[in-house]
PDB file of C-alpha atoms in Angstrom:
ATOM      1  CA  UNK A1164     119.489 102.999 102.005  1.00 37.00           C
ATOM      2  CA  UNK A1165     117.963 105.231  99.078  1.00 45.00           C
ATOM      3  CA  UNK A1166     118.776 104.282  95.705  1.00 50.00           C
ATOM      4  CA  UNK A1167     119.701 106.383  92.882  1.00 50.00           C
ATOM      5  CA  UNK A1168     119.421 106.635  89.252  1.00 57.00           C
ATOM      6  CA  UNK A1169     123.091 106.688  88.651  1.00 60.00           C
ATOM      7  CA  UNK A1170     125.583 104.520  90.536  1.00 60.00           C
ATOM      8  CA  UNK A1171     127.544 106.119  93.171  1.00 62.00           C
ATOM      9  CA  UNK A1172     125.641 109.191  92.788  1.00 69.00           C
ATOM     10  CA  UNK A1173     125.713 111.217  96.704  1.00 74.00           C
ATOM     11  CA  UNK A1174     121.923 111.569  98.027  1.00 82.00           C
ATOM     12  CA  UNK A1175     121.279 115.009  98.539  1.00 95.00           C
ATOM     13  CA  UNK A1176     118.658 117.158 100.096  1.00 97.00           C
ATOM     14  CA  UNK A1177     117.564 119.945  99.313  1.00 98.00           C
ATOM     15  CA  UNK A1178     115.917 122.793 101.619  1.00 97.00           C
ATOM     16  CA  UNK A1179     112.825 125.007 100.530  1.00 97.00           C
ATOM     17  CA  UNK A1180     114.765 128.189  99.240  1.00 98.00           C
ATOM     18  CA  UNK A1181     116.962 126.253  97.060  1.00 98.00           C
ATOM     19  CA  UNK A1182     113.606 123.789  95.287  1.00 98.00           C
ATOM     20  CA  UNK A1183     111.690 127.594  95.026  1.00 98.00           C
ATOM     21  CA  UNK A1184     114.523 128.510  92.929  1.00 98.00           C
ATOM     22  CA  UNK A1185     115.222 125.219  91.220  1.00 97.00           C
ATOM     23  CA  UNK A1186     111.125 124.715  89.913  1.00 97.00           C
ATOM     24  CA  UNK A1187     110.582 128.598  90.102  1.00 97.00           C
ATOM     25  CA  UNK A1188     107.381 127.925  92.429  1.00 98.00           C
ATOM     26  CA  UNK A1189     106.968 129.970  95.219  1.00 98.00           C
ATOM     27  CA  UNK A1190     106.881 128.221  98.625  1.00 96.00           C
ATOM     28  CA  UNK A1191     103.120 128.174  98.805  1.00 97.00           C
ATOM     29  CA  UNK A1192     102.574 127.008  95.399  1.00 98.00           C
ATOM     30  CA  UNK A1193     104.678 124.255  96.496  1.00 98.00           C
ATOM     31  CA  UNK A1194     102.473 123.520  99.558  1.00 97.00           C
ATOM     32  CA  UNK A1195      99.380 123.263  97.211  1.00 98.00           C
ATOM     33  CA  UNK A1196     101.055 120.888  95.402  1.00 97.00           C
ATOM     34  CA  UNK A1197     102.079 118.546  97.711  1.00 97.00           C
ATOM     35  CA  UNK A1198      98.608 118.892  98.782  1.00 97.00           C
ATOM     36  CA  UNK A1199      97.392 117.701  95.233  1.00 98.00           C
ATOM     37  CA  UNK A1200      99.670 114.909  95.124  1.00 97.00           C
ATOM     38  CA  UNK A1201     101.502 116.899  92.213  1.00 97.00           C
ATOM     39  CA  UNK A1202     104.914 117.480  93.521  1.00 98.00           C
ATOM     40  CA  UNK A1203     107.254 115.197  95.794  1.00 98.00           C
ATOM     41  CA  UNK A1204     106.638 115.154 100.017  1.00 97.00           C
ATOM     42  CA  UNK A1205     109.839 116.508 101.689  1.00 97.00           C
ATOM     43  CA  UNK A1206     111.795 114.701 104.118  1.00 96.00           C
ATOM     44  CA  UNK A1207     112.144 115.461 107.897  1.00 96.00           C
ATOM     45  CA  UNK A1208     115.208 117.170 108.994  1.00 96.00           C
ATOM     46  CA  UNK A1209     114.431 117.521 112.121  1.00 96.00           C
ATOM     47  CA  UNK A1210     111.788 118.509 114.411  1.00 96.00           C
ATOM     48  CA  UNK A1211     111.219 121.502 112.529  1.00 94.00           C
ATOM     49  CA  UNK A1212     113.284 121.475 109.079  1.00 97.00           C
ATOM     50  CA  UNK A1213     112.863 119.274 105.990  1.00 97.00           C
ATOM     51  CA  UNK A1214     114.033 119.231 102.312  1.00 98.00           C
ATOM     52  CA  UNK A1215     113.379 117.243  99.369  1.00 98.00           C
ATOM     53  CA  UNK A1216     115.302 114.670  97.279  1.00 97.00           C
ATOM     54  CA  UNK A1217     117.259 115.898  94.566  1.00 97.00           C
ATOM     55  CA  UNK A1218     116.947 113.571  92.728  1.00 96.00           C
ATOM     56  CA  UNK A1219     113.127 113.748  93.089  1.00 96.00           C
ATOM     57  CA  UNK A1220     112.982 117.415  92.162  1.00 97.00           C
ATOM     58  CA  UNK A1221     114.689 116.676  88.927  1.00 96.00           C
ATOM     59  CA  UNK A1222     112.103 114.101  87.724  1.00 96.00           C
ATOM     60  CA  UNK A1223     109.582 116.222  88.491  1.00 97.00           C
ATOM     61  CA  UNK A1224     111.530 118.813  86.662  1.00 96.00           C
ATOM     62  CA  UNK A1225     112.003 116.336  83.731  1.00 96.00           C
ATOM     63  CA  UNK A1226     108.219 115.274  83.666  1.00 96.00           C
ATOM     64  CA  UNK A1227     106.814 118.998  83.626  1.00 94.00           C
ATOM     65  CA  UNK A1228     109.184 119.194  80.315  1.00 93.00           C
ATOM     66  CA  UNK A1229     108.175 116.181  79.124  1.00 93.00           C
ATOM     67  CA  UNK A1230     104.119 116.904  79.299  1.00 92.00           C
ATOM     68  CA  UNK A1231     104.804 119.769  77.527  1.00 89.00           C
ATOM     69  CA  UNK A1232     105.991 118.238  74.507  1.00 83.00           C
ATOM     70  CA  UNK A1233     103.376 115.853  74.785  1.00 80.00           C
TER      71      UNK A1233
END
């Protein structure tokens, strides 16, 4: 079972077109990333779809804002 931050919050995943438009990366900037160790892995989906963690997305979200007031 995946915890959360919040108690009784849903897990939800997220596909590709929806985290391009939530970090405003495109898909291969995403890729390179990953690659770097600088953004969150996706899950599998299936044998040929994944998605990432919401809540994953947002803390990298949050930490990107919070390096910049740093």
């Amino acid at each position: 079972m995946v915890k959360h931050k919040e108690p009784g919050a849903p897990a939800k995943i997220l596909r590709r077109p929806v985290v391009v438009e939530r970090t405003g990366l495109s898909g291969t900037s995403i890729w390179r990333e990953m690659q770097a160790g600088r953004f969150p892995r996706p899950v599998a989906l299936g044998r040929r779809a994944v998605g990432w963690l919401s809540s994953e997305i947002d803390e990298w979200i949050a930490d990107r804002a919070a390096a910049r007031d740093e």
